[in-house]
PDB file of C-alpha atoms in Angstrom:
ATOM      1  CA  MET R   1      -0.405  16.993  -9.648  1.00  0.00           C
ATOM      2  CA  GLY R   2       1.437  13.725  -9.040  1.00  0.00           C
ATOM      3  CA  ARG R   3       0.508  10.086  -9.528  1.00  0.00           C
ATOM      4  CA  ALA R   4       0.833   8.109  -6.309  1.00  0.00           C
ATOM      5  CA  TYR R   5       0.478   4.395  -5.688  1.00  0.00           C
ATOM      6  CA  LEU R   6      -0.313   3.264  -2.169  1.00  0.00           C
ATOM      7  CA  SER R   7      -0.214  -0.048  -0.350  1.00  0.00           C
ATOM      8  CA  LEU R   8      -2.949  -0.615   2.245  1.00  0.00           C
ATOM      9  CA  GLY R   9      -2.986  -3.436   4.749  1.00  0.00           C
ATOM     10  CA  SER R  10      -4.759  -4.576   7.896  1.00  0.00           C
ATOM     11  CA  ASN R  11      -4.995  -7.674  10.036  1.00  0.00           C
ATOM     12  CA  MET R  12      -7.430  -6.398  12.653  1.00  0.00           C
ATOM     13  CA  ASP R  13     -11.067  -6.164  11.539  1.00  0.00           C
ATOM     14  CA  ALA R  14      -9.536  -5.615   8.112  1.00  0.00           C
ATOM     15  CA  GLU R  15     -12.696  -5.287   6.035  1.00  0.00           C
ATOM     16  CA  ARG R  16     -13.878  -2.405   8.236  1.00  0.00           C
ATOM     17  CA  TRP R  17     -10.587  -0.495   8.322  1.00  0.00           C
ATOM     18  CA  LEU R  18      -9.694  -0.982   4.663  1.00  0.00           C
ATOM     19  CA  GLY R  19     -13.213   0.032   3.616  1.00  0.00           C
ATOM     20  CA  THR R  20     -13.068   3.176   5.716  1.00  0.00           C
ATOM     21  CA  ALA R  21      -9.625   4.062   4.344  1.00  0.00           C
ATOM     22  CA  VAL R  22     -10.686   3.642   0.708  1.00  0.00           C
ATOM     23  CA  THR R  23     -13.787   5.761   1.368  1.00  0.00           C
ATOM     24  CA  GLU R  24     -11.676   8.547   2.894  1.00  0.00           C
ATOM     25  CA  LEU R  25      -9.182   8.356   0.018  1.00  0.00           C
ATOM     26  CA  ARG R  26     -12.043   8.715  -2.501  1.00  0.00           C
ATOM     27  CA  GLU R  27     -13.483  11.659  -0.591  1.00  0.00           C
ATOM     28  CA  ARG R  28     -10.114  13.451  -0.552  1.00  0.00           C
ATOM     29  CA  PHE R  29      -8.606  12.508  -3.940  1.00  0.00           C
ATOM     30  CA  GLY R  30     -11.542  11.499  -6.157  1.00  0.00           C
ATOM     31  CA  ARG R  31     -11.277   8.606  -8.587  1.00  0.00           C
ATOM     32  CA  LEU R  32      -9.073   5.731  -7.451  1.00  0.00           C
ATOM     33  CA  ASP R  33      -7.658   2.676  -9.170  1.00  0.00           C
ATOM     34  CA  VAL R  34      -8.196  -0.132  -6.640  1.00  0.00           C
ATOM     35  CA  SER R  35      -6.706  -3.620  -6.861  1.00  0.00           C
ATOM     36  CA  PRO R  36      -8.324  -6.820  -5.680  1.00  0.00           C
ATOM     37  CA  VAL R  37      -7.833  -7.575  -1.978  1.00  0.00           C
ATOM     38  CA  TYR R  38      -5.250 -10.254  -1.209  1.00  0.00           C
ATOM     39  CA  ARG R  39      -4.790 -12.377   1.901  1.00  0.00           C
ATOM     40  CA  SER R  40      -1.235 -13.103   3.017  1.00  0.00           C
ATOM     41  CA  ALA R  41       0.600 -14.331   6.078  1.00  0.00           C
ATOM     42  CA  ALA R  42       2.030 -11.724   8.434  1.00  0.00           C
ATOM     43  CA  VAL R  43       5.633 -10.826   7.536  1.00  0.00           C
ATOM     44  CA  GLY R  44       8.179 -10.276  10.301  1.00  0.00           C
ATOM     45  CA  PHE R  45       6.030 -11.578  13.159  1.00  0.00           C
ATOM     46  CA  ASP R  46       3.623 -14.350  14.088  1.00  0.00           C
ATOM     47  CA  GLY R  47       0.101 -12.946  13.793  1.00  0.00           C
ATOM     48  CA  PRO R  48      -3.208 -13.140  11.940  1.00  0.00           C
ATOM     49  CA  ASP R  49      -3.211 -12.965   8.144  1.00  0.00           C
ATOM     50  CA  PHE R  50      -3.201  -9.551   6.528  1.00  0.00           C
ATOM     51  CA  LEU R  51      -5.539  -8.273   3.863  1.00  0.00           C
ATOM     52  CA  ASN R  52      -3.708  -6.043   1.394  1.00  0.00           C
ATOM     53  CA  LEU R  53      -4.513  -3.989  -1.679  1.00  0.00           C
ATOM     54  CA  ALA R  54      -3.031  -1.213  -3.797  1.00  0.00           C
ATOM     55  CA  VAL R  55      -4.580   2.105  -4.744  1.00  0.00           C
ATOM     56  CA  GLY R  56      -3.551   4.536  -7.469  1.00  0.00           C
ATOM     57  CA  LEU R  57      -4.540   8.187  -7.199  1.00  0.00           C
ATOM     58  CA  ASP R  58      -3.723  11.647  -8.476  1.00  0.00           C
ATOM     59  CA  SER R  59      -2.535  13.888  -5.668  1.00  0.00           C
ATOM     60  CA  ASP R  60      -2.230  17.636  -5.301  1.00  0.00           C
ATOM     61  CA  LEU R  61       0.031  16.997  -2.307  1.00  0.00           C
ATOM     62  CA  ASP R  62       3.774  16.500  -2.599  1.00  0.00           C
ATOM     63  CA  PRO R  63       5.118  13.179  -1.240  1.00  0.00           C
ATOM     64  CA  LEU R  64       5.912  14.559   2.239  1.00  0.00           C
ATOM     65  CA  GLU R  65       2.488  16.175   2.574  1.00  0.00           C
ATOM     66  CA  LEU R  66       0.784  13.030   1.286  1.00  0.00           C
ATOM     67  CA  ASN R  67       2.751  10.893   3.736  1.00  0.00           C
ATOM     68  CA  ASP R  68       1.635  13.147   6.603  1.00  0.00           C
ATOM     69  CA  TRP R  69      -1.990  12.976   5.393  1.00  0.00           C
ATOM     70  CA  LEU R  70      -1.780   9.172   5.250  1.00  0.00           C
ATOM     71  CA  HIS R  71      -0.356   8.990   8.784  1.00  0.00           C
ATOM     72  CA  ALA R  72      -3.305  11.080   9.986  1.00  0.00           C
ATOM     73  CA  LEU R  73      -5.637   8.694   8.109  1.00  0.00           C
ATOM     74  CA  GLU R  74      -4.044   5.737   9.919  1.00  0.00           C
ATOM     75  CA  ASP R  75      -4.360   7.534  13.263  1.00  0.00           C
ATOM     76  CA  ARG R  76      -8.045   8.362  12.636  1.00  0.00           C
ATOM     77  CA  ASN R  77      -8.602   4.678  12.001  1.00  0.00           C
ATOM     78  CA  GLY R  78      -7.160   3.213  15.174  1.00  0.00           C
ATOM     79  CA  ARG R  79      -3.461   2.907  14.319  1.00  0.00           C
ATOM     80  CA  VAL R  80      -1.377   2.606  17.484  1.00  0.00           C
ATOM     81  CA  ARG R  81       2.190   3.858  17.127  1.00  0.00           C
ATOM     82  CA  GLY R  82       5.241   3.336  19.269  1.00  0.00           C
ATOM     83  CA  GLY R  83       5.120  -0.441  19.653  1.00  0.00           C
ATOM     84  CA  ASP R  84       6.872  -3.113  17.652  1.00  0.00           C
ATOM     85  CA  ARG R  85       7.399  -2.237  13.981  1.00  0.00           C
ATOM     86  CA  TYR R  86       6.178  -5.711  13.020  1.00  0.00           C
ATOM     87  CA  ALA R  87       2.859  -6.154  14.818  1.00  0.00           C
ATOM     88  CA  SER R  88      -0.852  -6.439  14.156  1.00  0.00           C
ATOM     89  CA  ARG R  89      -2.473  -3.196  13.050  1.00  0.00           C
ATOM     90  CA  THR R  90      -5.830  -1.736  12.152  1.00  0.00           C
ATOM     91  CA  LEU R  91      -4.430   0.107   9.159  1.00  0.00           C
ATOM     92  CA  ASP R  92      -1.095   0.492   7.426  1.00  0.00           C
ATOM     93  CA  VAL R  93      -0.917   2.835   4.407  1.00  0.00           C
ATOM     94  CA  ASP R  94       2.357   3.486   2.614  1.00  0.00           C
ATOM     95  CA  ILE R  95       3.284   5.373  -0.534  1.00  0.00           C
ATOM     96  CA  VAL R  96       4.890   2.777  -2.804  1.00  0.00           C
ATOM     97  CA  LEU R  97       5.596   5.010  -5.802  1.00  0.00           C
ATOM     98  CA  TYR R  98       5.094   8.704  -6.508  1.00  0.00           C
ATOM     99  CA  ASP R  99       5.699   9.497 -10.162  1.00  0.00           C
ATOM    100  CA  ASP R 100       9.283   8.363 -10.798  1.00  0.00           C
ATOM    101  CA  LEU R 101      10.743   9.904  -7.636  1.00  0.00           C
ATOM    102  CA  VAL R 102      13.521   8.290  -5.634  1.00  0.00           C
ATOM    103  CA  LEU R 103      13.795   9.772  -2.138  1.00  0.00           C
ATOM    104  CA  SER R 104      13.527   9.171   1.569  1.00  0.00           C
ATOM    105  CA  GLY R 105      12.239  11.440   4.276  1.00  0.00           C
ATOM    106  CA  GLU R 106      10.635  11.803   7.665  1.00  0.00           C
ATOM    107  CA  GLY R 107       7.863   9.464   8.734  1.00  0.00           C
ATOM    108  CA  HIS R 108       9.431   6.368   7.125  1.00  0.00           C
ATOM    109  CA  LEU R 109       8.957   7.864   3.652  1.00  0.00           C
ATOM    110  CA  GLU R 110      10.883   5.741   1.156  1.00  0.00           C
ATOM    111  CA  LEU R 111      10.335   6.004  -2.593  1.00  0.00           C
ATOM    112  CA  PRO R 112      10.190   3.544  -4.143  1.00  0.00           C
ATOM    113  CA  ARG R 113       8.982   1.581  -1.129  1.00  0.00           C
ATOM    114  CA  GLY R 114      11.219  -1.340  -0.184  1.00  0.00           C
ATOM    115  CA  GLU R 115       8.188  -3.562   0.403  1.00  0.00           C
ATOM    116  CA  LEU R 116       7.841  -3.861  -3.395  1.00  0.00           C
ATOM    117  CA  ARG R 117      10.032  -6.923  -2.858  1.00  0.00           C
ATOM    118  CA  HIS R 118       7.063  -8.646  -1.168  1.00  0.00           C
ATOM    119  CA  ALA R 119       4.165 -10.310  -2.982  1.00  0.00           C
ATOM    120  CA  PHE R 120       1.547  -8.511  -0.867  1.00  0.00           C
ATOM    121  CA  VAL R 121       2.680  -5.173  -2.342  1.00  0.00           C
ATOM    122  CA  LEU R 122       3.969  -6.189  -5.771  1.00  0.00           C
ATOM    123  CA  LYS R 123       0.986  -8.268  -6.981  1.00  0.00           C
ATOM    124  CA  PRO R 124      -1.661  -5.595  -6.249  1.00  0.00           C
ATOM    125  CA  MET R 125       0.633  -3.019  -7.879  1.00  0.00           C
ATOM    126  CA  ALA R 126       0.992  -5.214 -10.969  1.00  0.00           C
ATOM    127  CA  ASP R 127      -2.816  -5.484 -11.091  1.00  0.00           C
ATOM    128  CA  ILE R 128      -3.473  -1.731 -11.225  1.00  0.00           C
ATOM    129  CA  ALA R 129      -0.229  -0.429 -12.761  1.00  0.00           C
ATOM    130  CA  PRO R 130       1.270  -3.190 -14.930  1.00  0.00           C
ATOM    131  CA  THR R 131       3.106  -0.788 -17.253  1.00  0.00           C
ATOM    132  CA  VAL R 132       4.473   1.532 -14.562  1.00  0.00           C
ATOM    133  CA  ARG R 133       8.244   1.224 -14.309  1.00  0.00           C
ATOM    134  CA  HIS R 134      10.235   0.873 -11.112  1.00  0.00           C
ATOM    135  CA  PRO R 135      12.229   4.135 -10.991  1.00  0.00           C
ATOM    136  CA  VAL R 136      15.478   2.360 -10.016  1.00  0.00           C
ATOM    137  CA  ASP R 137      15.181  -1.147 -11.477  1.00  0.00           C
ATOM    138  CA  GLY R 138      13.581  -0.021 -14.745  1.00  0.00           C
ATOM    139  CA  ARG R 139      11.300  -3.026 -15.099  1.00  0.00           C
ATOM    140  CA  THR R 140       7.528  -2.670 -15.161  1.00  0.00           C
ATOM    141  CA  MET R 141       5.374  -3.881 -12.299  1.00  0.00           C
ATOM    142  CA  ALA R 142       4.167  -6.710 -14.592  1.00  0.00           C
ATOM    143  CA  GLU R 143       7.760  -7.713 -15.360  1.00  0.00           C
ATOM    144  CA  LEU R 144       8.706  -7.644 -11.681  1.00  0.00           C
ATOM    145  CA  TRP R 145       5.685  -9.788 -10.819  1.00  0.00           C
ATOM    146  CA  ALA R 146       6.443 -12.254 -13.647  1.00  0.00           C
ATOM    147  CA  ALA R 147       9.950 -12.731 -12.179  1.00  0.00           C
ATOM    148  CA  PHE R 148       8.713 -13.070  -8.588  1.00  0.00           C
ATOM    149  CA  PRO R 149       9.115 -16.494  -6.900  1.00  0.00           C
ATOM    150  CA  VAL R 150       5.395 -16.804  -6.094  1.00  0.00           C
ATOM    151  CA  ASP R 151       5.819 -19.951  -4.000  1.00  0.00           C
ATOM    152  CA  SER R 152       7.968 -18.001  -1.542  1.00  0.00           C
ATOM    153  CA  GLU R 153       5.081 -15.749  -0.400  1.00  0.00           C
ATOM    154  CA  PRO R 154       1.688 -17.293  -1.133  1.00  0.00           C
ATOM    155  CA  LEU R 155      -1.238 -14.950  -1.751  1.00  0.00           C
ATOM    156  CA  SER R 156      -4.912 -15.600  -2.278  1.00  0.00           C
ATOM    157  CA  VAL R 157      -7.584 -13.242  -3.544  1.00  0.00           C
ATOM    158  CA  ASP R 158     -10.152 -12.452  -0.889  1.00  0.00           C
ATOM    159  CA  GLY R 159     -13.207 -12.279  -3.144  1.00  0.00           C
ATOM    160  CA  ALA R 160     -15.545 -11.508  -0.262  1.00  0.00           C
ATOM    161  CA  ILE R 161     -14.316  -7.925   0.010  1.00  0.00           C
ATOM    162  CA  ARG R 162     -15.228  -5.340  -2.627  1.00  0.00           C
ATOM    163  CA  LEU R 163     -13.843  -1.832  -2.209  1.00  0.00           C
TER     164      LEU R 163
END
């Protein structure tokens, strides 16, 4: 059993897709730690704001199997592949951390996930896993967030969505 932390995001009918994803994650993995939902500007392209959150779960799947399962989850929920990497999407789910593993693999698997350098991933992670250490940097998620230049990537809590 491994401890995985995921980043979920959507900027197309986000409440629907994020809600469906969290429901499916609960059905498959059981109890989840779920962060508040944050609104942020699209990164890498000009598009509607994203809603993002983090989820912590215990997985019986290894990282490659979990990554494949998450890709199937995205596909079941309207994810269109093959276009621009930075584009609007119904659902984007990435493994951010899996235990203290450092690896990369097929299907854009990268542990720890490089997007931890962005507020939309780091802040939700700091909310649900403040004492978890970055396996390369060594600092906790809370320490990384405390050092983050928050004015560079504004976030706001979207209190209307409860998952």
